[in-house]
Coordinates of C-alpha atoms in Angstrom, one line a residue:
M1 CA 118.6 118.0 68.8
P2 CA 120.2 115.3 70.9
K3 CA 122.8 113.1 69.3
A4 CA 122.2 109.4 68.8
A5 CA 123.8 107.1 71.3
E6 CA 126.9 105.3 70.2
P7 CA 126.9 101.5 70.2
P8 CA 128.4 99.8 73.2
G9 CA 132.0 98.7 73.5
R10 CA 133.8 101.9 72.4
G11 CA 135.6 102.8 75.6
S12 CA 134.9 103.2 79.2
D13 CA 133.4 106.7 78.8
Q14 CA 130.7 105.8 76.5
G15 CA 127.3 107.0 77.9
P16 CA 123.7 106.3 77.2
G17 CA 121.6 108.7 75.1
P18 CA 122.9 112.1 74.3
C19 CA 125.9 113.1 76.3
K20 CA 125.1 116.7 77.1
R21 CA 127.5 119.1 78.8
A22 CA 126.2 121.9 80.9
K23 CA 128.0 125.2 80.3
A24 CA 129.8 126.7 83.2
A25 CA 128.2 130.0 84.3
S26 CA 131.2 132.3 85.0
G27 CA 130.5 134.5 88.0
G28 CA 127.2 132.6 88.7
P29 CA 125.9 131.7 92.1
A30 CA 127.6 128.9 94.1
C31 CA 124.4 126.8 93.8
P32 CA 123.8 125.6 90.2
L33 CA 120.2 124.7 91.0
N34 CA 117.2 127.0 90.6
F35 CA 114.8 126.7 93.6
A36 CA 112.4 129.4 92.4
S37 CA 109.8 126.7 91.5
P38 CA 109.6 122.9 91.3
R39 CA 109.7 123.0 87.5
L40 CA 112.8 125.3 87.4
L41 CA 114.6 123.1 89.9
F42 CA 114.1 120.0 87.8
G43 CA 115.1 121.9 84.7
S44 CA 118.3 123.0 86.3
L45 CA 119.0 119.5 87.5
I46 CA 118.9 118.0 84.0
A47 CA 120.2 121.1 82.1
P48 CA 120.9 121.6 79.2
V49 CA 118.2 119.0 78.3
E50 CA 114.7 120.7 78.4
P51 CA 112.1 119.0 80.6
E52 CA 109.8 118.5 77.5
T53 CA 112.6 116.8 75.7
F54 CA 113.4 114.6 78.7
F55 CA 109.9 113.3 79.1
R56 CA 109.4 112.8 75.4
E57 CA 112.6 110.9 74.7
F58 CA 114.0 109.5 77.9
W59 CA 111.5 109.2 80.8
E60 CA 110.6 105.5 81.1
K61 CA 112.3 104.8 77.8
Q62 CA 116.1 105.0 77.9
P63 CA 119.0 106.2 80.1
L64 CA 120.6 109.7 79.9
V65 CA 124.0 110.9 81.2
L66 CA 124.8 114.5 81.7
R67 CA 128.5 115.5 82.1
R68 CA 129.4 118.8 83.8
D69 CA 133.0 119.9 83.6
D70 CA 132.4 122.8 86.0
P71 CA 134.4 123.1 89.2
A72 CA 131.6 125.1 90.8
V73 CA 129.0 122.3 90.1
A74 CA 131.5 119.7 91.3
A75 CA 132.1 121.6 94.6
Y76 CA 128.3 122.0 95.2
C77 CA 127.8 118.3 94.7
Q78 CA 130.6 117.4 97.0
A79 CA 129.0 119.5 99.7
L80 CA 125.8 117.5 99.5
F81 CA 127.3 114.6 101.3
R82 CA 130.9 113.6 102.2
L83 CA 132.5 110.6 103.9
S84 CA 133.5 113.0 106.7
D85 CA 129.7 113.7 107.3
L86 CA 129.3 110.2 108.6
K87 CA 131.5 111.0 111.7
S88 CA 129.1 113.6 113.0
L89 CA 126.0 111.6 112.0
C90 CA 127.1 108.6 113.8
G91 CA 126.8 110.6 117.0
R92 CA 123.1 110.9 116.4
G93 CA 122.3 107.3 117.2
L94 CA 122.4 105.7 113.8
L95 CA 121.5 102.0 113.7
Y96 CA 122.6 99.2 111.4
G97 CA 119.8 98.1 109.1
R98 CA 117.6 101.1 109.7
D99 CA 120.1 103.8 108.8
V100 CA 123.2 102.1 107.5
N101 CA 124.0 99.0 105.6
V102 CA 127.5 97.7 105.0
C103 CA 127.8 95.3 102.0
R104 CA 130.0 94.0 99.2
C105 CA 129.3 92.1 96.0
V106 CA 130.9 88.7 96.3
K107 CA 130.7 86.3 93.3
G108 CA 127.6 88.0 92.0
K109 CA 125.7 88.1 95.3
K110 CA 125.2 90.8 97.9
K111 CA 127.0 90.1 101.2
V112 CA 125.8 92.1 104.1
L113 CA 128.4 92.9 106.7
N114 CA 126.4 94.7 109.3
K115 CA 127.2 94.7 113.0
A116 CA 124.5 94.8 115.6
G117 CA 123.1 97.9 117.3
R118 CA 124.5 101.4 116.9
V119 CA 126.9 102.5 114.2
H120 CA 130.4 103.7 115.0
F121 CA 132.4 105.8 112.6
L122 CA 135.7 104.0 113.3
Q123 CA 134.1 100.7 112.5
L124 CA 132.8 102.1 109.2
R125 CA 136.2 103.3 108.3
K126 CA 137.6 99.9 109.0
D127 CA 134.9 98.3 106.8
L128 CA 135.7 100.7 104.1
D129 CA 139.5 100.5 104.1
Q130 CA 140.2 97.0 105.2
R131 CA 137.1 95.0 104.1
R132 CA 136.6 97.0 100.9
A133 CA 132.9 97.2 101.7
T134 CA 130.4 99.8 100.5
I135 CA 128.6 102.0 103.0
Q136 CA 124.9 102.5 102.1
F137 CA 123.3 105.4 104.1
H138 CA 119.5 105.5 104.0
Q139 CA 117.5 108.6 103.4
P140 CA 120.1 111.3 104.1
Q141 CA 117.6 114.0 103.5
R142 CA 116.5 113.4 107.1
F143 CA 119.8 115.0 108.2
K144 CA 121.2 117.0 105.3
D145 CA 119.3 120.2 104.7
E146 CA 120.3 120.7 101.1
L147 CA 119.1 117.3 100.1
W148 CA 115.8 118.0 102.0
R149 CA 115.5 121.2 100.0
I150 CA 116.1 119.4 96.7
Q151 CA 113.8 116.4 97.3
E152 CA 110.8 118.2 98.7
K153 CA 110.8 120.4 95.5
L154 CA 111.1 117.3 93.4
E155 CA 108.1 115.8 95.3
C156 CA 106.1 118.8 94.3
Y157 CA 107.2 118.4 90.7
F158 CA 106.6 114.7 90.3
G159 CA 103.6 114.4 92.6
S160 CA 105.2 111.3 94.0
L161 CA 107.5 110.4 96.9
V162 CA 111.2 111.1 96.3
G163 CA 113.7 109.1 98.4
S164 CA 117.5 108.9 98.4
N165 CA 120.4 106.7 99.4
V166 CA 124.1 107.6 99.6
Y167 CA 126.7 105.0 98.5
I168 CA 130.4 105.2 99.5
T169 CA 132.6 102.6 97.8
P170 CA 136.4 102.1 98.1
A171 CA 138.7 101.7 95.1
G172 CA 138.8 98.2 93.5
S173 CA 135.4 97.2 94.9
Q174 CA 131.7 96.8 94.1
G175 CA 128.9 97.1 96.6
L176 CA 125.9 95.5 94.8
P177 CA 125.5 92.7 92.2
P178 CA 123.7 93.4 88.9
H179 CA 120.1 94.2 89.6
Y180 CA 117.1 96.4 88.7
D181 CA 114.9 98.6 90.8
D182 CA 111.2 99.5 90.9
V183 CA 111.9 103.3 90.8
E184 CA 113.0 106.0 88.4
V185 CA 116.6 106.7 89.3
F186 CA 118.7 109.9 89.2
I187 CA 122.4 109.5 90.1
L188 CA 124.5 112.5 91.3
Q189 CA 128.2 111.8 91.5
L190 CA 129.5 113.6 94.6
E191 CA 133.1 112.4 95.3
G192 CA 135.6 110.4 93.2
Q193 CA 134.7 108.4 90.1
K194 CA 132.4 105.4 89.5
H195 CA 132.4 103.0 86.6
W196 CA 128.8 102.1 85.4
R197 CA 127.5 99.3 83.3
L198 CA 123.8 99.4 82.2
Y199 CA 121.9 96.6 80.4
H200 CA 118.7 96.4 78.6
P201 CA 115.7 95.6 80.9
T202 CA 114.7 92.0 81.4
V203 CA 111.4 93.3 83.0
P204 CA 110.6 96.8 81.5
L205 CA 109.2 99.3 84.1
A206 CA 109.6 96.7 86.8
R207 CA 107.4 96.8 89.9
E208 CA 109.9 95.1 92.2
Y209 CA 113.6 94.9 93.0
S210 CA 115.5 91.9 91.6
V211 CA 119.1 90.7 91.3
E212 CA 120.0 89.4 87.8
A213 CA 122.7 86.8 87.0
E214 CA 125.6 87.9 84.8
E215 CA 124.9 85.1 82.3
R216 CA 121.3 86.2 81.8
I217 CA 121.9 90.0 81.1
G218 CA 124.7 89.6 78.5
R219 CA 127.0 92.4 77.5
P220 CA 126.4 96.0 78.7
A221 CA 124.3 98.3 76.5
Y222 CA 126.1 101.3 78.0
E223 CA 129.4 101.7 79.8
F224 CA 130.8 104.9 81.2
T225 CA 132.4 106.6 84.2
L226 CA 130.9 109.4 86.2
K227 CA 132.9 112.2 87.8
P228 CA 131.8 114.8 90.4
G229 CA 128.9 116.9 89.2
D230 CA 127.8 114.4 86.5
V231 CA 124.1 113.2 86.5
L232 CA 122.8 109.9 85.3
Y233 CA 119.1 108.9 84.8
F234 CA 117.7 105.5 84.0
P235 CA 114.2 104.0 84.1
R236 CA 112.9 101.5 86.5
G237 CA 113.7 98.0 85.4
T238 CA 117.1 99.0 83.9
V239 CA 119.7 96.3 84.9
H240 CA 122.8 98.0 86.3
Q241 CA 126.0 97.6 88.3
A242 CA 128.8 100.0 89.3
D243 CA 132.3 99.7 90.7
V244 CA 135.2 101.9 91.5
P245 CA 138.4 101.1 89.5
P246 CA 141.6 100.2 91.4
G247 CA 144.0 103.0 92.2
L248 CA 141.4 105.7 92.7
A249 CA 140.0 107.4 95.7
H250 CA 136.7 106.3 97.2
S251 CA 133.5 107.2 95.3
T252 CA 130.4 108.8 96.8
H253 CA 127.2 109.2 94.9
V254 CA 123.6 109.8 95.9
T255 CA 120.7 107.9 94.3
I256 CA 117.5 110.0 94.1
S257 CA 114.5 107.8 93.3
T258 CA 110.8 108.4 92.6
Y259 CA 107.7 106.9 91.0
Q260 CA 107.5 103.7 93.1
N261 CA 104.0 102.3 92.9
S262 CA 102.8 105.2 90.7
S263 CA 101.7 103.3 87.6
W264 CA 98.4 103.3 85.9
G265 CA 97.8 99.9 87.4
D266 CA 98.2 101.3 90.9
C267 CA 95.9 104.2 90.0
L268 CA 93.3 101.8 88.7
L269 CA 93.4 99.7 91.9
D270 CA 92.9 102.8 93.9
T271 CA 90.2 104.4 91.7
V272 CA 87.9 101.3 91.3
S273 CA 87.1 101.0 95.0
G274 CA 85.9 104.6 95.2
L275 CA 84.1 104.3 91.9
V276 CA 82.2 101.1 93.1
F277 CA 81.4 102.8 96.5
D278 CA 79.6 105.6 94.6
A279 CA 78.1 103.5 91.9
V280 CA 76.6 100.9 94.1
K281 CA 74.3 103.5 95.7
E282 CA 72.8 104.4 92.4
D283 CA 72.8 101.2 90.3
V284 CA 70.5 98.4 91.4
A285 CA 72.5 95.9 89.2
L286 CA 75.5 96.4 91.4
R287 CA 73.4 95.7 94.5
A288 CA 72.0 92.4 93.2
G289 CA 73.2 89.3 94.9
I290 CA 75.8 87.0 93.3
P291 CA 74.6 83.5 92.3
R292 CA 73.9 81.1 95.1
Q293 CA 76.9 79.0 96.2
L294 CA 79.2 80.8 93.8
L295 CA 81.8 80.8 96.6
L296 CA 81.4 77.1 97.3
V297 CA 81.8 75.6 93.8
R298 CA 83.1 72.0 94.0
V299 CA 85.9 70.6 92.0
I300 CA 85.4 67.3 90.1
L301 CA 88.4 65.3 88.9
V302 CA 88.1 63.1 85.8
R303 CA 90.7 61.2 83.9
V304 CA 91.5 62.8 80.5
R305 CA 92.9 61.3 77.4
V306 CA 94.4 64.0 75.1
G307 CA 94.6 63.5 71.4
G308 CA 95.6 60.3 69.5
P309 CA 93.6 57.1 69.1
R310 CA 92.8 55.1 72.1
G311 CA 95.1 52.3 71.1
Q312 CA 98.2 54.5 71.2
R313 CA 100.5 54.3 74.2
Q314 CA 100.1 56.9 76.9
Q315 CA 102.6 57.7 79.7
R316 CA 101.1 57.5 83.2
L317 CA 102.1 60.2 85.7
P318 CA 103.3 59.3 89.2
G319 CA 100.8 58.9 91.9
R320 CA 97.8 58.1 89.6
P321 CA 97.1 54.7 88.1
Q322 CA 95.6 54.9 84.7
G323 CA 91.9 54.1 84.8
G324 CA 92.0 53.8 88.6
P325 CA 89.8 55.4 91.2
F326 CA 90.0 58.9 92.8
C327 CA 90.2 58.9 96.6
E328 CA 88.2 61.4 98.6
S329 CA 89.5 60.1 101.9
R330 CA 91.7 62.0 104.3
G331 CA 94.1 60.9 107.1
P332 CA 94.2 57.1 108.0
A333 CA 91.3 56.4 105.7
R334 CA 93.4 57.8 102.8
A335 CA 96.3 55.6 103.8
E336 CA 94.0 52.6 103.8
C337 CA 92.6 53.5 100.4
R338 CA 96.1 53.8 98.9
A339 CA 97.0 50.4 100.3
G340 CA 93.8 49.0 98.9
G341 CA 93.7 50.3 95.4
C342 CA 94.1 54.0 95.0
G343 CA 97.9 54.0 94.9
P344 CA 100.2 53.3 92.0
R345 CA 100.3 49.6 93.0
A346 CA 96.6 48.8 92.9
G347 CA 95.7 45.7 94.7
A348 CA 92.4 44.9 96.5
A349 CA 89.1 46.6 95.8
P350 CA 89.0 50.2 96.8
P351 CA 87.1 51.3 99.9
S352 CA 83.6 52.8 99.5
R353 CA 84.9 56.4 99.6
C354 CA 86.7 55.8 96.3
R355 CA 85.0 56.1 93.0
P356 CA 86.3 55.3 89.5
L357 CA 87.2 58.2 87.2
P358 CA 85.5 58.2 83.8
D359 CA 87.7 58.1 80.7
V360 CA 86.9 61.4 79.0
P361 CA 88.8 62.3 75.8
V362 CA 89.5 66.0 75.8
A363 CA 91.7 68.1 73.5
G364 CA 93.1 71.2 75.0
P365 CA 96.1 72.9 76.7
V366 CA 98.0 71.1 79.4
G367 CA 99.6 72.2 82.6
T368 CA 102.6 71.0 84.6
L369 CA 103.3 67.9 86.7
A370 CA 103.3 70.0 89.8
E371 CA 99.8 71.3 89.0
W372 CA 98.6 67.8 88.4
R373 CA 100.1 66.5 91.7
S374 CA 98.6 69.3 93.7
H375 CA 95.2 68.6 92.4
V376 CA 95.5 64.8 93.0
A377 CA 96.7 65.4 96.5
G378 CA 93.8 67.7 97.1
E379 CA 96.1 70.7 97.9
G380 CA 95.9 74.1 96.3
V381 CA 92.9 73.3 94.1
P382 CA 91.4 76.5 92.8
L383 CA 87.7 76.6 94.0
E384 CA 86.5 78.6 91.0
T385 CA 85.0 76.2 88.5
W386 CA 84.6 72.6 87.4
W387 CA 87.8 71.1 86.1
S388 CA 88.7 67.9 84.3
L389 CA 92.3 66.6 84.6
G390 CA 94.3 63.4 84.4
P391 CA 97.1 61.7 82.5
C392 CA 98.1 63.1 79.2
W393 CA 100.8 62.6 76.7
A394 CA 103.5 63.4 79.2
R395 CA 107.1 64.1 79.8
P396 CA 106.9 65.3 83.5
G397 CA 108.3 68.7 84.4
R398 CA 107.9 70.3 81.0
K399 CA 105.2 72.7 79.9
R400 CA 102.4 71.0 77.9
S401 CA 103.5 67.7 79.5
G402 CA 101.4 67.3 82.6
P403 CA 97.7 66.9 83.0
C404 CA 95.1 68.5 80.8
F405 CA 92.9 71.1 82.5
Q406 CA 89.7 72.0 80.6
Q407 CA 87.3 74.4 82.1
V408 CA 83.7 73.2 82.2
E409 CA 80.5 75.1 82.8
G410 CA 80.1 76.7 86.2
T411 CA 81.1 80.3 86.4
A412 CA 81.1 81.4 82.8
A413 CA 77.9 83.4 83.3
A414 CA 79.3 85.0 86.4
R415 CA 82.4 86.1 84.6
R416 CA 80.3 87.6 81.8
R417 CA 78.2 89.4 84.3
L418 CA 81.3 90.9 86.0
G419 CA 82.7 91.9 82.7
G420 CA 79.5 93.8 81.9
L421 CA 79.6 95.6 85.3
L422 CA 83.2 96.6 84.8
R423 CA 82.3 98.1 81.4
T424 CA 79.5 100.0 83.1
L425 CA 82.0 101.3 85.7
A426 CA 84.4 102.4 82.9
D427 CA 81.6 104.4 81.3
R428 CA 80.8 106.0 84.6
L429 CA 84.5 106.9 85.2
E430 CA 84.7 108.7 81.9
G431 CA 81.7 110.7 82.8
T432 CA 82.8 111.8 86.3
G433 CA 85.2 114.5 85.2
A434 CA 87.5 113.7 88.1
L435 CA 90.1 111.2 89.0
L436 CA 89.2 109.5 92.3
A437 CA 92.5 108.1 93.4
G438 CA 92.0 109.3 96.9
G439 CA 94.1 106.6 98.6
M440 CA 97.2 107.4 96.5
K441 CA 96.7 111.1 97.2
K442 CA 96.4 110.6 100.9
D443 CA 99.4 108.2 101.0
F444 CA 101.6 110.6 99.1
V445 CA 100.8 113.7 101.2
T446 CA 101.0 111.8 104.5
H447 CA 104.4 110.4 103.8
R448 CA 106.1 113.2 101.9
L449 CA 108.6 115.7 103.2
P450 CA 107.4 118.9 104.9
P451 CA 108.2 122.2 103.0
Y452 CA 111.8 123.3 103.3
H453 CA 112.3 126.0 105.9
E454 CA 115.0 127.6 108.0
G455 CA 114.6 128.0 111.7
D456 CA 111.8 126.4 113.7
G457 CA 109.2 126.4 111.0
A458 CA 106.6 128.2 113.1
E459 CA 104.9 129.5 109.9
L460 CA 103.9 125.9 109.1
S461 CA 102.2 125.1 112.4
T462 CA 101.0 128.5 113.8
P463 CA 98.6 130.7 111.8
G464 CA 99.7 134.2 111.2
G465 CA 98.3 137.5 110.1
R466 CA 94.7 138.6 110.5
V467 CA 91.9 136.3 111.3
P468 CA 89.6 135.9 108.2
R469 CA 86.1 137.4 108.3
L470 CA 83.2 137.5 106.0
D471 CA 84.5 140.7 104.3
S472 CA 88.1 139.4 104.0
T473 CA 89.9 138.5 100.8
V474 CA 92.0 135.4 101.2
R475 CA 94.4 133.4 99.1
L476 CA 95.7 129.8 99.3
Q477 CA 99.2 129.2 100.5
F478 CA 101.3 126.0 100.3
K479 CA 99.2 124.8 97.4
D480 CA 101.9 122.3 96.3
Y481 CA 101.8 120.7 99.7
S482 CA 98.0 120.0 99.9
V483 CA 95.5 117.9 98.0
L484 CA 91.7 117.8 97.8
T485 CA 89.9 114.4 97.5
V486 CA 86.6 112.8 98.3
G487 CA 85.8 109.6 100.1
P488 CA 83.4 107.9 102.6
D489 CA 83.2 109.4 106.1
Q490 CA 85.8 107.5 108.1
N491 CA 84.4 108.7 111.4
Q492 CA 80.8 107.7 110.9
S493 CA 79.7 104.7 113.0
D494 CA 76.3 103.9 111.5
E495 CA 75.6 101.8 108.5
T496 CA 75.1 104.7 106.1
Q497 CA 78.3 106.3 105.1
E498 CA 78.2 109.8 103.6
T499 CA 80.7 111.1 101.1
M500 CA 83.0 113.8 102.5
V501 CA 85.6 116.2 101.1
Y502 CA 89.1 115.6 102.6
I503 CA 92.0 118.1 102.6
Y504 CA 95.4 116.6 103.4
H505 CA 98.6 118.5 103.7
S506 CA 102.2 117.9 104.6
L507 CA 103.0 121.1 106.6
K508 CA 103.2 119.2 109.9
N509 CA 105.0 116.0 108.6
R510 CA 108.1 114.9 110.4
R511 CA 111.2 115.1 108.3
E512 CA 113.0 112.4 110.4
L513 CA 110.4 109.8 109.4
H514 CA 110.5 110.4 105.7
M515 CA 110.6 107.2 103.6
M516 CA 111.3 105.1 106.8
G517 CA 108.1 103.1 106.7
N518 CA 107.4 104.2 110.2
E519 CA 103.9 103.4 111.6
E520 CA 104.0 106.6 113.7
T521 CA 103.3 108.6 110.5
E522 CA 99.9 110.3 110.7
S523 CA 97.9 112.3 108.3
H524 CA 97.1 116.0 108.8
G525 CA 94.2 117.9 107.4
L526 CA 90.5 118.7 107.5
R527 CA 87.2 117.2 106.3
F528 CA 84.0 118.9 105.1
P529 CA 80.6 117.9 103.8
L530 CA 80.4 117.3 100.1
S531 CA 78.3 120.6 99.8
H532 CA 81.6 122.5 100.5
M533 CA 83.3 121.2 97.4
D534 CA 82.4 124.1 95.1
A535 CA 83.7 126.7 97.6
L536 CA 86.9 124.8 98.1
K537 CA 87.4 124.6 94.4
Q538 CA 87.0 128.4 94.3
I539 CA 89.8 128.8 96.9
W540 CA 92.1 126.3 95.1
G541 CA 91.4 127.7 91.7
H542 CA 91.7 131.5 92.2
S543 CA 94.7 133.6 93.2
T544 CA 92.5 135.5 95.7
I545 CA 88.8 135.4 96.5
C546 CA 86.4 137.3 98.8
V547 CA 85.0 135.2 101.5
K548 CA 81.4 136.4 100.9
D549 CA 81.6 135.2 97.3
L550 CA 82.1 131.6 98.3
K551 CA 79.4 129.2 97.0
L552 CA 77.9 128.2 100.3
T553 CA 74.4 128.7 101.6
T554 CA 75.0 130.8 104.7
D555 CA 77.5 133.4 105.9
E556 CA 78.2 131.2 108.9
E557 CA 79.3 128.3 106.7
K558 CA 81.6 130.7 104.7
E559 CA 83.3 132.1 107.8
N560 CA 83.7 128.6 109.4
L561 CA 85.3 127.3 106.2
V562 CA 88.0 130.0 105.9
L563 CA 88.6 129.9 109.7
S564 CA 89.3 126.2 109.6
L565 CA 91.7 126.6 106.6
W566 CA 93.4 129.5 108.3
T567 CA 93.9 127.5 111.5
E568 CA 95.7 124.8 109.4
C569 CA 97.9 127.6 107.9
L570 CA 96.5 126.9 104.4
I571 CA 95.2 130.4 103.7
Q572 CA 96.1 134.0 104.6
V573 CA 94.3 137.2 104.5
V574 CA 95.5 139.7 101.9

């Protein structure tokens, strides 16, 4: 069983969670990782912690550091990426911003020191040695084969995109200020040493990157130093910063990250659209029209007195005379109105476009002065319902010190109706027997790495072996690199859209575009009528299957199906 973590402040080598040490395998292979399967690869990456233990005790919960006093492991990690690798990579047309960032932490802020255009190695060395800057190299798996090999297997294991960045930091320097990320992070220390400080999350399982001020995060919860071969994991949202102590050689580490936008919330956003698309065809309640003018609901402003007897003193907020009229004018007419009686210095009688606000005592929650001003100015008013607002017991700028907003009748029935429909969709989802997150599946397979291969990878783009026939026995290949999903026919131009089965795969994905946010990325795969779903499930669910046993109506459909899959290199004849 893992040991309990020691409390912070007991030395620079204190680590989070159990500090496990992998045993050195004497006479073992030069590569300490097991690439036989995605699960075995991940298990060897976090050894000696078992994957089941990791996901039960650490994943999305707390950090974990793994120390490896093994020269063979250290040598393997050092070979993943070295400072000297940048010299050859700069000859491949690297650009600042896209491929490389040069930065330094200055007074708690990130200072970017990028030049313009192409990156030159001599300039990087100058930035590293003289300016004490950190070199951040984006997505090195595009160029380094062993990182490609590791990350594409991890993408199979997690079912989520896996990116990476390399950080090279000189002694006595820090590249980034304290911050948290929106990804699960695995750190591999490659060269030198790096001193880490981790803090409790301010936003657990954060969905975005954010810098945190030193005074807000307090003292480190964990503090330790990583050496070559060591591995660190921490969940998204964990506030962290790292530096290289003075007097040491430069540090190089690779950050491997995953699970960005892979939460239940993301899955729900993706699933509901497909669920509604199917349900609306069968449920007349979902096809009924919304209430007339629901999208055009007006807003009425009334002056509100909150709490206390009428005789008590109330503070008036700027821009609104107590008991005065509300102006509906715009432009010059509004200026005339303010001069005539709508402004704080009321004078003459207001123009005809102004009308007095009734004095309505209301007890309820209050908003902020900024909210009150935006409503009075007619800007940013939420067109959702009828509201009442006006002066309240006030100290401007503080919560519960601005106007009182009380919701009045208008859309309550519509909200109740939507709530009921959502409960109906939830019941329908539980009865489908399948998760419909087709958009997430497509996005993952479209942008992930292609399978690792040596040579030109012809086996990924050119079908090999015998052509499948009706009497052939076939088996699926590259199962970890393909997904089945259903969705509306994207190529149908008429008003009635049929539901189709889509097969997406990553065999033809371009490695050089991985995680670069490039618009040139395209999806690869096939689409079939929904009637082919059972036959496809047979192929995906069996180790081998005879073509004539596929659950399709005609022999021609069976042959056409397997021929299409064979053409995409997804099946082979056995």
